[in-house]
Coordinates of C-alpha atoms in Angstrom, one line a residue:
Chain A
X1 CA 1.2 -3.0 36.1
X2 CA 3.5 -2.8 39.2
X3 CA 6.6 -4.8 38.6
X4 CA 6.4 -7.5 41.1
X5 CA 7.3 -11.1 41.5
X6 CA 3.9 -11.9 39.9
X7 CA 5.1 -10.3 36.7
X8 CA 8.0 -12.7 36.3
X9 CA 5.6 -15.8 37.1
X10 CA 3.1 -14.6 34.5
X11 CA 5.9 -14.4 31.9
X12 CA 7.1 -17.8 32.8
X13 CA 3.5 -19.1 32.6
X14 CA 2.8 -17.4 29.4
X15 CA 6.0 -18.9 28.0
X16 CA 5.0 -22.3 28.9
X17 CA 1.6 -21.9 27.5
X18 CA 3.2 -21.0 24.1
X19 CA 5.5 -23.8 24.0
X20 CA 2.7 -26.3 25.0
X21 CA 0.2 -24.7 22.5
X22 CA 2.8 -25.1 19.9
X23 CA 3.6 -28.7 20.9
X24 CA 0.1 -29.9 21.1
X25 CA -1.8 -27.5 18.7
X26 CA -4.3 -27.1 21.5
X27 CA -5.6 -23.9 22.8
X28 CA -5.0 -23.1 26.4
X29 CA -7.2 -21.0 28.6
X30 CA -6.6 -18.4 31.3
X31 CA -9.2 -17.2 33.7
X32 CA -9.5 -13.5 35.0
X33 CA -11.4 -12.8 38.1
X34 CA -12.6 -9.4 39.0
X35 CA -15.4 -7.1 39.8
X36 CA -18.1 -5.8 37.5
X37 CA -17.1 -2.1 38.0
X38 CA -14.8 0.0 35.9
X39 CA -11.9 -0.6 38.3
X40 CA -11.6 -4.0 36.7
X41 CA -11.3 -2.8 33.3
X42 CA -7.5 -2.8 33.1
X43 CA -7.7 -6.4 34.5
X44 CA -10.1 -7.3 31.5
X45 CA -8.0 -5.5 29.0
X46 CA -4.8 -7.2 30.3
X47 CA -6.4 -10.6 30.1
X48 CA -7.7 -10.0 26.7
X49 CA -4.2 -8.8 25.5
X50 CA -2.4 -11.6 27.2
X51 CA -4.7 -14.1 25.7
X52 CA -4.4 -12.8 22.3
X53 CA -0.6 -12.5 22.6
X54 CA -0.1 -16.2 23.8
X55 CA -2.9 -17.8 21.8
X56 CA -5.0 -18.4 24.9
X57 CA -8.7 -18.4 25.2
X58 CA -9.9 -16.0 28.0
X59 CA -12.7 -16.5 30.4
X60 CA -13.4 -13.3 32.5
X61 CA -15.5 -13.9 35.6
X62 CA -16.9 -10.7 36.9
X63 CA -18.1 -10.6 40.5
X64 CA -21.1 -8.8 41.2
X65 CA -21.6 -6.8 44.5
X66 CA -22.7 -9.0 47.5
X67 CA -26.3 -10.0 47.1
X68 CA -28.6 -9.6 50.0
X69 CA -28.6 -12.6 52.3
X70 CA -30.8 -15.2 50.7
X71 CA -34.1 -15.9 52.3
X72 CA -34.7 -19.4 53.4
X73 CA -37.1 -20.1 50.6
X74 CA -34.8 -18.7 47.9
X75 CA -33.1 -21.2 45.6
X76 CA -29.5 -21.7 46.2
X77 CA -26.9 -20.8 43.6
X78 CA -26.6 -23.6 41.0
X79 CA -23.6 -24.2 38.9
X80 CA -25.7 -26.3 36.4
X81 CA -25.4 -24.9 33.0
X82 CA -22.5 -22.4 34.0
X83 CA -20.3 -23.9 31.3
X84 CA -22.8 -24.5 28.5
X85 CA -23.5 -20.9 27.7
X86 CA -19.9 -20.4 27.2
X87 CA -19.7 -22.9 24.6
X88 CA -22.7 -21.7 22.9
X89 CA -21.8 -18.0 23.0
X90 CA -20.6 -16.5 19.7
X91 CA -18.0 -14.4 21.5
X92 CA -16.3 -17.4 22.7
X93 CA -15.3 -18.3 18.9
X94 CA -13.0 -15.3 19.2
X95 CA -11.4 -16.7 22.4
X96 CA -13.0 -14.3 24.8
X97 CA -15.8 -14.7 27.2
X98 CA -17.3 -12.9 30.2
X99 CA -19.5 -14.3 33.0
X100 CA -21.2 -12.6 35.8
X101 CA -21.6 -14.4 39.1
X102 CA -22.5 -13.3 42.6
X103 CA -19.5 -12.4 44.5
X104 CA -20.0 -14.9 47.4
X105 CA -20.0 -17.8 44.9
X106 CA -16.4 -17.0 43.5
X107 CA -14.7 -20.1 45.0
X108 CA -17.3 -22.4 43.8
X109 CA -17.5 -20.9 40.4
X110 CA -13.8 -21.1 39.8
X111 CA -13.7 -24.7 41.1
X112 CA -16.6 -25.5 38.7
X113 CA -15.0 -23.9 35.7
X114 CA -11.7 -25.5 36.3
X115 CA -13.3 -29.0 36.6
X116 CA -15.6 -28.5 33.5
X117 CA -13.6 -26.3 31.2
X118 CA -10.2 -28.0 31.6
X119 CA -6.9 -26.5 30.4
X120 CA -7.3 -23.5 32.4
X121 CA -3.5 -22.7 33.0
X122 CA -3.6 -19.8 35.5
X123 CA -5.8 -17.2 37.2
X124 CA -5.4 -13.5 37.0
X125 CA -7.1 -11.2 39.6
X126 CA -6.9 -7.6 40.6
X127 CA -7.9 -8.1 44.2
X128 CA -5.8 -9.4 47.1
X129 CA -9.0 -10.7 48.7
X130 CA -9.8 -12.9 45.7
X131 CA -6.1 -14.0 45.4
X132 CA -6.4 -15.2 48.9
X133 CA -9.6 -17.0 48.5
X134 CA -8.6 -18.7 45.3
X135 CA -5.2 -19.6 46.3
X136 CA -6.7 -21.9 49.0
X137 CA -8.6 -24.0 46.6
X138 CA -7.5 -23.3 43.0
X139 CA -5.3 -25.9 41.5
X140 CA -3.8 -23.2 39.0
X141 CA -1.4 -20.5 40.1
X142 CA -3.2 -17.4 40.9
X143 CA -1.6 -14.0 40.0
X144 CA -2.6 -10.5 41.2
X145 CA -2.1 -7.6 38.8
X146 CA -2.2 -4.1 39.6
X147 CA -3.2 -1.3 37.1
X148 CA -0.5 1.6 36.9
X149 CA -2.9 4.1 35.4
X150 CA -6.2 4.2 37.2
X151 CA -9.1 5.0 34.8
X152 CA -9.8 8.6 34.3
X153 CA -12.4 9.8 36.4
X154 CA -12.6 6.5 38.3
X155 CA -11.0 7.9 41.3
X156 CA -10.9 11.3 42.8
X157 CA -7.9 13.4 42.0
X158 CA -5.3 13.1 44.8
X159 CA -3.4 15.7 46.4
X160 CA -0.4 14.6 44.7
X161 CA -2.0 15.0 41.1
X162 CA -3.3 18.3 42.1
X163 CA 0.1 19.4 43.1
X164 CA 1.7 18.0 39.9
X165 CA -1.0 19.9 37.8
X166 CA -0.1 23.2 39.4
X167 CA 3.7 22.3 38.8
X168 CA 2.8 21.7 35.2
X169 CA 1.0 25.0 35.0
X170 CA 3.9 26.9 36.5
X171 CA 6.4 25.0 34.2
X172 CA 4.4 25.8 31.1
X173 CA 3.8 29.4 32.1
X174 CA 7.6 29.8 32.6
X175 CA 8.3 28.3 29.3
X176 CA 5.6 30.4 27.7
X177 CA 7.3 33.5 29.1
X178 CA 10.7 32.4 27.8
X179 CA 9.3 31.8 24.4
X180 CA 7.5 35.2 24.2
X181 CA 10.6 37.0 25.5
X182 CA 12.7 35.4 22.7
X183 CA 10.1 36.3 20.0
X184 CA 10.0 39.8 21.5
X185 CA 13.9 40.1 21.5
X186 CA 14.0 39.2 17.8
X187 CA 11.2 41.4 16.6
X188 CA 12.1 44.3 19.0
X189 CA 15.3 44.9 17.0
X190 CA 14.2 43.4 13.7
X191 CA 16.3 45.6 11.7
X192 CA 19.6 44.9 13.5
X193 CA 18.8 41.2 13.6
X194 CA 18.1 41.1 9.8
X195 CA 21.3 43.0 9.0
X196 CA 23.4 40.6 11.1
X197 CA 21.7 37.4 10.2
X198 CA 21.8 38.0 6.5
X199 CA 25.5 38.7 6.3
X200 CA 26.3 35.2 5.2
X201 CA 29.4 33.3 5.9
X202 CA 30.1 32.6 9.5
X203 CA 27.2 34.8 10.4
X204 CA 25.1 31.7 9.3
X205 CA 25.5 30.4 12.8
X206 CA 23.1 33.1 13.9
X207 CA 19.9 32.0 12.1
X208 CA 20.7 28.4 12.7
X209 CA 21.6 28.8 16.5
X210 CA 18.5 30.8 16.9
X211 CA 16.1 28.4 15.3
X212 CA 17.7 25.6 17.6
X213 CA 17.1 27.8 20.7
X214 CA 13.5 28.7 19.8
X215 CA 12.7 25.2 18.9
X216 CA 14.0 23.9 22.4
X217 CA 12.0 26.7 24.3
X218 CA 8.9 26.9 22.1
X219 CA 8.8 23.1 21.6
X220 CA 9.0 22.3 25.2
X221 CA 6.2 25.1 25.6
X222 CA 3.9 23.6 23.0
X223 CA 4.3 20.1 24.4
X224 CA 3.4 21.1 27.7
X225 CA 0.6 23.3 26.4
X226 CA -1.1 20.4 24.6
X227 CA -0.6 18.2 27.8
X228 CA -2.3 20.8 30.0
X229 CA -5.1 21.0 27.5
X230 CA -5.7 17.4 27.9
X231 CA -4.3 16.3 24.4
X232 CA -1.9 13.7 25.1
X233 CA -0.5 10.7 23.3
X234 CA -2.6 7.5 23.9
X235 CA -0.8 6.0 26.9
X236 CA 1.0 2.8 26.1
X237 CA -0.9 0.3 28.0
X238 CA 1.5 -0.5 30.6
X239 CA -0.2 -3.7 31.7
X240 CA 0.6 -5.0 28.2
X241 CA 4.2 -4.1 28.4
X242 CA 5.6 -7.2 30.0
X243 CA 3.3 -9.5 28.0
X244 CA 4.4 -8.2 24.7
X245 CA 8.1 -8.0 25.6
X246 CA 8.5 -11.3 27.3
X247 CA 7.3 -14.3 25.3
X248 CA 9.9 -14.7 22.5
X249 CA 9.5 -17.4 19.9
X250 CA 11.6 -20.5 21.1
X251 CA 14.3 -21.9 18.9
X252 CA 13.7 -25.4 20.3
X253 CA 10.4 -26.9 21.4
X254 CA 10.6 -28.1 24.9
X255 CA 8.3 -30.9 25.9
X256 CA 7.6 -31.6 29.3
X257 CA 5.2 -33.6 31.6
X258 CA 2.3 -31.7 32.4
X259 CA -0.7 -32.5 34.8
X260 CA -3.9 -30.8 34.7
X261 CA -5.4 -32.2 37.8
X262 CA -4.0 -32.0 41.3
X263 CA -6.0 -34.8 43.1
X264 CA -4.8 -33.4 46.5
X265 CA -5.6 -29.8 46.0
X266 CA -8.6 -30.0 48.4
X267 CA -6.7 -31.7 51.1
X268 CA -6.2 -29.3 54.0
X269 CA -3.0 -30.5 55.6
X270 CA -2.3 -27.4 57.7
X271 CA -4.4 -28.7 60.6
X272 CA -2.6 -32.0 60.6
Chain B
X1 CA 25.4 34.7 -4.9
X2 CA 26.7 38.0 -3.5
X3 CA 24.9 39.9 -6.3
X4 CA 21.7 38.0 -5.8
X5 CA 21.9 38.8 -2.0
X6 CA 22.3 42.5 -2.7
X7 CA 19.4 42.3 -5.1
X8 CA 17.1 40.5 -2.5
X9 CA 14.7 42.9 -0.6
X10 CA 13.2 41.4 2.6
X11 CA 9.4 42.3 2.8
X12 CA 7.7 44.3 5.5
X13 CA 5.5 42.2 7.8
X14 CA 1.9 43.0 8.2
X15 CA -0.7 41.5 10.4
X16 CA -2.3 39.5 7.6
X17 CA 1.2 38.1 6.7
X18 CA 1.9 37.1 10.2
X19 CA -1.4 35.4 10.6
X20 CA -1.2 33.6 7.1
X21 CA 2.2 32.3 7.9
X22 CA 1.4 31.2 11.5
X23 CA -1.8 29.4 10.4
X24 CA -0.2 27.8 7.3
X25 CA 2.8 26.9 9.7
X26 CA 0.4 25.2 12.1
X27 CA -1.4 23.2 9.5
X28 CA 1.6 22.2 7.7
X29 CA 3.3 21.2 11.1
X30 CA 0.2 19.1 11.9
X31 CA 0.5 17.2 8.5
X32 CA 4.3 16.8 8.9
X33 CA 4.0 15.4 12.4
X34 CA 1.4 12.9 11.3
X35 CA 2.7 11.9 7.8
X36 CA 6.3 12.9 8.1
X37 CA 6.3 15.7 5.4
X38 CA 4.0 18.2 3.9
X39 CA 3.5 21.9 4.4
X40 CA 6.5 23.0 2.5
X41 CA 4.7 22.8 -0.9
X42 CA 2.1 25.3 0.3
X43 CA 4.5 27.5 2.2
X44 CA 6.9 28.3 -0.5
X45 CA 4.3 29.5 -3.2
X46 CA 2.3 31.1 -0.4
X47 CA 5.3 33.3 0.7
X48 CA 6.1 34.0 -2.9
X49 CA 2.4 35.2 -3.3
X50 CA 3.0 37.6 -0.4
X51 CA 6.0 39.3 -2.2
X52 CA 8.9 37.2 -0.9
X53 CA 11.5 36.5 -3.4
X54 CA 11.7 32.8 -4.5
X55 CA 15.2 32.2 -3.0
X56 CA 14.3 33.8 0.3
X57 CA 11.1 31.8 0.5
X58 CA 12.8 28.5 -0.2
X59 CA 15.6 29.4 2.3
X60 CA 13.3 30.6 5.1
X61 CA 11.0 27.6 4.6
X62 CA 13.9 25.2 4.8
X63 CA 15.3 26.9 7.9
X64 CA 12.0 26.3 9.6
X65 CA 11.6 22.7 8.3
X66 CA 14.6 21.2 10.2
X67 CA 13.9 22.3 13.8
X68 CA 10.3 21.3 13.2
X69 CA 11.4 17.8 11.9
X70 CA 13.7 17.7 15.0
X71 CA 10.9 18.3 17.5
X72 CA 8.6 16.0 15.6
X73 CA 11.1 13.3 15.4
X74 CA 11.9 13.7 19.1
X75 CA 8.1 13.4 20.0
X76 CA 7.6 10.2 17.9
X77 CA 10.8 8.8 19.0
X78 CA 9.2 8.9 22.6
X79 CA 6.3 6.9 21.2
X80 CA 8.7 4.3 19.9
X81 CA 8.1 5.0 16.1
X82 CA 11.5 6.3 15.1
X83 CA 14.4 4.2 13.7
X84 CA 17.2 6.6 13.8
X85 CA 19.7 4.2 12.2
X86 CA 17.4 3.9 9.2
X87 CA 16.8 7.5 9.1
X88 CA 20.6 8.3 9.0
X89 CA 21.3 5.6 6.3
X90 CA 18.5 7.0 4.1
X91 CA 19.6 10.6 4.7
X92 CA 23.1 9.8 3.8
X93 CA 22.0 8.7 0.4
X94 CA 19.4 11.4 0.2
X95 CA 22.1 14.0 0.5
X96 CA 23.7 12.5 -2.7
X97 CA 20.2 12.5 -4.4
X98 CA 19.8 16.2 -3.5
X99 CA 23.1 17.1 -5.2
X100 CA 21.9 15.0 -8.2
X101 CA 18.6 16.7 -8.2
X102 CA 20.3 20.1 -8.3
X103 CA 22.7 19.1 -11.1
X104 CA 19.6 18.0 -13.2
X105 CA 17.7 21.2 -12.3
X106 CA 20.8 23.4 -13.5
X107 CA 21.1 21.3 -16.7
X108 CA 17.5 21.7 -17.6
X109 CA 17.7 25.5 -16.7
X110 CA 20.7 26.0 -19.0
X111 CA 18.9 24.0 -21.8
X112 CA 15.3 25.5 -21.7
X113 CA 15.4 28.4 -19.1
X114 CA 13.3 29.1 -16.3
X115 CA 10.0 28.1 -17.9
X116 CA 11.6 24.8 -18.8
X117 CA 12.7 24.4 -15.5
X118 CA 9.3 25.1 -14.0
X119 CA 7.8 22.7 -16.6
X120 CA 10.0 19.9 -15.4
X121 CA 9.3 20.5 -11.8
X122 CA 5.5 20.5 -12.4
X123 CA 5.7 17.4 -14.8
X124 CA 7.8 15.6 -12.1
X125 CA 5.3 16.7 -9.4
X126 CA 2.3 15.3 -11.3
X127 CA 3.9 12.1 -12.4
X128 CA 5.4 11.2 -9.1
X129 CA 2.3 12.1 -7.1
X130 CA -0.2 10.6 -9.4
X131 CA 1.7 7.2 -9.5
X132 CA 2.9 7.0 -5.9
X133 CA 0.0 8.9 -4.4
X134 CA -2.5 6.7 -6.3
X135 CA -0.9 3.6 -5.1
X136 CA -0.6 4.9 -1.6
X137 CA -4.3 5.9 -1.6
X138 CA -5.5 2.5 -3.1
X139 CA -3.3 0.5 -0.6
X140 CA -5.0 2.7 2.3
X141 CA -8.5 1.8 1.0
X142 CA -7.5 -1.9 0.8
X143 CA -6.2 -1.7 4.4
X144 CA -9.3 0.0 5.6
X145 CA -11.4 -2.7 4.1
X146 CA -9.3 -5.3 5.7
X147 CA -10.2 -3.7 9.1
X148 CA -6.7 -2.1 9.3
X149 CA -4.9 -5.3 9.0
X150 CA -1.5 -4.5 7.3
X151 CA 0.8 -6.9 5.4
X152 CA 4.3 -6.3 4.1
X153 CA 4.4 -5.4 0.5
X154 CA 5.2 -8.1 -1.9
X155 CA 8.2 -6.1 -3.4
X156 CA 9.7 -5.5 0.1
X157 CA 9.2 -9.2 1.1
X158 CA 11.2 -10.1 -1.9
X159 CA 13.9 -7.7 -1.5
X160 CA 14.1 -8.6 2.2
X161 CA 14.8 -12.2 1.2
X162 CA 17.7 -11.2 -1.0
X163 CA 20.9 -11.9 0.9
X164 CA 23.2 -9.3 -0.6
X165 CA 25.9 -8.1 1.8
X166 CA 26.0 -6.0 3.7
X167 CA 22.7 -6.9 5.3
X168 CA 21.7 -4.4 8.0
X169 CA 19.2 -4.9 10.7
X170 CA 17.1 -1.9 11.6
X171 CA 15.8 -2.7 15.1
X172 CA 12.8 -0.4 15.5
X173 CA 11.5 -1.0 12.0
X174 CA 12.3 -4.7 12.7
X175 CA 13.4 -4.9 8.9
X176 CA 16.7 -6.7 7.8
X177 CA 17.6 -5.7 4.3
X178 CA 20.6 -5.3 2.2
X179 CA 22.2 -1.7 2.1
X180 CA 22.0 -1.6 -1.5
X181 CA 18.1 -1.5 -1.4
X182 CA 18.0 1.4 1.1
X183 CA 20.4 3.6 -1.1
X184 CA 17.8 3.9 -4.1
X185 CA 15.2 4.9 -1.7
X186 CA 17.3 7.6 0.0
X187 CA 18.7 8.9 -3.3
X188 CA 15.2 9.2 -4.8
X189 CA 13.9 11.0 -1.7
X190 CA 16.9 13.5 -1.9
X191 CA 16.2 14.0 -5.7
X192 CA 12.7 14.6 -5.1
X193 CA 13.3 17.0 -2.4
X194 CA 15.7 19.0 -4.6
X195 CA 13.1 19.0 -7.4
X196 CA 9.8 19.6 -5.6
X197 CA 10.9 20.3 -2.1
X198 CA 8.8 17.5 -0.5
X199 CA 11.1 14.4 -0.4
X200 CA 8.7 12.6 2.0
X201 CA 6.3 12.0 -0.8
X202 CA 8.8 9.5 -2.1
X203 CA 10.7 8.6 1.0
X204 CA 7.7 7.4 3.2
X205 CA 6.1 5.2 0.4
X206 CA 9.6 4.0 -0.4
X207 CA 10.1 2.9 3.1
X208 CA 6.9 1.1 3.3
X209 CA 6.6 -0.5 -0.1
X210 CA 10.3 -1.0 -1.0
X211 CA 11.9 -1.7 2.5
X212 CA 8.9 -3.1 4.2
X213 CA 8.7 -0.7 7.1
X214 CA 5.3 0.0 8.8
X215 CA 3.6 3.3 8.1
X216 CA 4.1 4.6 11.6
X217 CA 7.8 3.9 11.6
X218 CA 8.3 5.2 7.9
X219 CA 6.5 8.4 8.6
X220 CA 8.4 9.0 11.8
X221 CA 11.8 8.0 10.4
X222 CA 11.1 10.5 7.4
X223 CA 11.3 13.5 10.0
X224 CA 14.9 12.2 10.6
X225 CA 15.7 12.4 7.0
X226 CA 14.0 15.8 6.8
X227 CA 16.1 17.2 9.8
X228 CA 19.4 16.1 8.2
X229 CA 18.5 17.4 4.8
X230 CA 16.9 20.6 6.0
X231 CA 19.9 21.3 8.4
X232 CA 22.3 20.8 5.6
X233 CA 20.2 23.0 3.2
X234 CA 19.6 25.7 5.8
X235 CA 23.3 26.2 6.6
X236 CA 24.0 26.5 2.9
X237 CA 21.3 29.0 2.4
X238 CA 22.3 31.0 5.7
X239 CA 25.8 31.1 4.5
X240 CA 24.5 33.1 1.4
X241 CA 22.5 35.4 3.6
X242 CA 19.2 34.2 2.2
X243 CA 17.2 33.2 5.3
X244 CA 14.6 35.8 6.6
X245 CA 14.8 34.8 10.2
X246 CA 11.3 36.7 10.8
X247 CA 9.4 34.6 8.4
X248 CA 11.2 31.5 9.6
X249 CA 10.2 32.1 13.3
X250 CA 6.7 32.9 12.6
X251 CA 6.2 29.7 10.6
X252 CA 8.0 27.9 13.3
X253 CA 5.7 29.3 15.9
X254 CA 2.7 27.7 14.3
X255 CA 4.5 24.5 13.2
X256 CA 5.8 23.6 16.4
X257 CA 2.4 23.5 17.8
X258 CA 1.2 21.5 14.9
X259 CA 3.8 19.0 14.6
X260 CA 3.4 17.8 18.1
X261 CA -0.3 17.7 17.8
X262 CA 0.3 15.6 14.5
X263 CA 2.6 13.2 16.3
X264 CA 0.1 12.8 19.2
X265 CA -2.5 11.9 16.5
X266 CA -0.5 9.0 15.3
X267 CA -0.9 7.3 18.6
X268 CA -4.7 7.4 18.2
X269 CA -5.1 6.1 14.6
X270 CA -4.7 2.9 12.7
X271 CA -1.7 2.7 10.3
X272 CA -4.0 2.9 7.0
X273 CA -5.0 6.5 8.2
X274 CA -1.4 7.7 7.6
X275 CA -1.4 6.2 4.0
X276 CA -4.9 7.6 3.6
X277 CA -4.1 11.2 4.5
X278 CA -0.7 11.0 2.4
X279 CA -2.5 9.5 -0.6
X280 CA -5.1 12.2 -0.6
X281 CA -2.8 15.1 -0.2
X282 CA -0.5 13.7 -2.9
X283 CA -3.4 13.4 -5.3
X284 CA -4.8 16.8 -4.6
X285 CA -1.3 18.4 -5.1
X286 CA -0.8 16.5 -8.2
X287 CA -4.1 18.2 -9.5
X288 CA -2.9 21.5 -8.4
X289 CA 0.4 21.2 -10.1
X290 CA -1.3 19.8 -13.3
X291 CA -3.1 23.1 -13.4
X292 CA 0.1 25.1 -13.5
X293 CA 1.5 23.1 -16.6
X294 CA -0.4 25.2 -19.2
X295 CA 1.3 28.4 -18.0
X296 CA 4.7 26.8 -18.7
X297 CA 3.7 25.4 -21.9
X298 CA 2.5 28.9 -22.9
X299 CA 5.9 30.3 -21.8
X300 CA 7.7 27.8 -23.9
X301 CA 5.2 28.7 -26.9
X302 CA 4.2 25.1 -27.1
X303 CA 0.6 26.3 -26.5
X304 CA -1.2 29.7 -26.5
X305 CA -3.6 30.7 -23.5
X306 CA -4.7 34.3 -22.9
X307 CA -3.5 36.0 -19.5
X308 CA -7.1 35.9 -17.8
X309 CA -7.4 32.1 -18.1
X310 CA -3.7 31.8 -16.8
X311 CA -4.5 34.0 -13.9
X312 CA -7.6 31.8 -13.1
X313 CA -5.7 28.6 -13.5
X314 CA -2.9 30.0 -11.1
X315 CA -5.4 30.9 -8.5
X316 CA -7.2 27.6 -8.8
X317 CA -3.9 25.8 -8.5
X318 CA -3.0 27.7 -5.3
X319 CA -6.5 27.1 -3.9
X320 CA -6.3 23.4 -4.5
X321 CA -2.9 23.2 -2.9
X322 CA -4.3 24.9 0.3
X323 CA -7.3 22.7 0.2
X324 CA -4.9 19.7 0.2
X325 CA -3.3 20.9 3.2
X326 CA -6.7 21.7 4.9
X327 CA -8.3 18.4 4.0
X328 CA -5.4 16.4 5.4
X329 CA -5.4 18.4 8.6
X330 CA -9.3 17.9 8.8
X331 CA -8.8 14.1 8.3
X332 CA -6.1 14.1 10.9
X333 CA -8.1 15.9 13.6
X334 CA -11.4 14.2 12.9
X335 CA -9.7 10.8 13.2
X336 CA -7.8 11.8 16.3
X337 CA -10.7 13.2 18.2
X338 CA -13.1 10.5 17.1
X339 CA -10.6 7.9 18.4
X340 CA -10.3 9.8 21.7
X341 CA -14.2 10.1 22.0
X342 CA -14.5 6.4 21.5
X343 CA -11.9 5.7 24.1
X344 CA -13.5 8.0 26.6
X345 CA -16.9 6.5 26.0
X346 CA -15.5 2.9 26.5
X347 CA -13.8 3.7 29.7
X348 CA -17.1 5.0 31.0
X349 CA -19.3 2.2 29.6
X350 CA -20.3 -0.4 32.1
X351 CA -19.4 -3.9 30.8
X352 CA -22.6 -5.7 29.6
X353 CA -23.6 -9.0 31.0
X354 CA -23.2 -11.7 28.5
X355 CA -24.5 -14.5 30.6
X356 CA -27.1 -14.8 33.2
X357 CA -26.2 -17.4 35.5
X358 CA -28.9 -19.5 37.0
X359 CA -29.8 -18.9 40.6

């Protein structure tokens, strides 16, 4: 997640939802709009984590690739029954639901969901284009999020990452050579080393200092070696970072006026 | 001690010895990185079976333990699992516990001789490991059945609610508890470390069930305690010239690779897996030590067993000890790679449609 103005707004919105849910005991909802491909997995993960964190039901609208132009005889996309399956789905009981719609109907679908589902507090998306489309019509705030770590294999390796890999290999090799040199130095003159290191007293500094030096060199080498072999710690999902960190339980319950419907949201005042 | 040092002979290294120490170091490091302790219980008898004098084996083992713990703690600190403040508080009382443990050992040694001391160590091993290991294992099974949902132990919850000054807040562990409840945990850790050389077998469960720390933070924080105690012990042994640096460095070569792999493994598994591995290893080691008891009883003339049977019991005891380490390592690696595979499969899998919208 890139730290942007949207991050702060999401935090504030999430905090509002927590206080509202606490005050009313009523679950809130958030809507995530992205594509069906793997590039939207971070968005879905983020929405799921955010929903879980703030006690909010999550509706994910996945936009399928543009359909071929409808033939004159083909039926027009209908929203009848769009909401009914959500209510009936077992997944919804756990507060998460995914929905697929053709990409060209995104505006209408979000409008319909907002009208029918109620209590949709804000919309998340991973696309500038969708944000632009929805900002024109949606009554809720729309936030664009951006994944920090692209999916492995999702995008071709960039020149930068190739350069970084080469740099990692060189660093690992250098640390490896240093480690081997240190081991060689000790075992080359093992007799002398043993004589000095087992004298006791102040000579105790020798074995203690040696293991420290070895642990720094060999430890750094081992760490980079595992990294190069692809064995790395599961990355902390950065997208979750600001969510888990931000909403603190509030000491006092704030009550405030809240409107779910903006009757003027469809009015286009720009031309007037 | 000067006489003892003169009497000590350091072994010649063969290829077999080097490979054995490296492999055991690696596996021990893997387990240590994952559960915060382990490896030492195999390394000391393992080195002794290679002909290394007991004191040199203990000293060299300890001298590899603290840098390993340092690297493991650093790695897990980066993953946000180490509570340094808690580690230092416990380590302070653990140092006192070590001194008390040594005093008790010496007292028993004077009273009943070497066989009595060995018997005391083995009985302590069996009692502590069966009781604590059994509880840890049962708790791990309970957590697994509850789909990995962890809850704070009842004892820990009650102790946390006791407002006995000075109350201390441990930020990373997210625990606020009286200092007076941390002292017994640290003391017992040190005492066990002085008795059976693996303080983590009481330190980690103590942190989980007495202080209410999560398994991840407890096992990571144990590495801080191991570092502090190991450094102190190593300086002491080195001042007496007992550290065989060659053995230490060979074990360290394997364990620094293992400890980092174990630390990485903790980021892929659920908390109950740490308890699971710890419980299984503790119970297996308890069986292994139980098999060593007849020998000491024979030496104390309590029972009589022929030499052949004792030889077999000794071999079986050592084999089970090695097996405990191997089983622990196998569980860790399996769990880790399974989680990695599942994650990779999930990222490749297209999200299935849940609703077909009417068109």
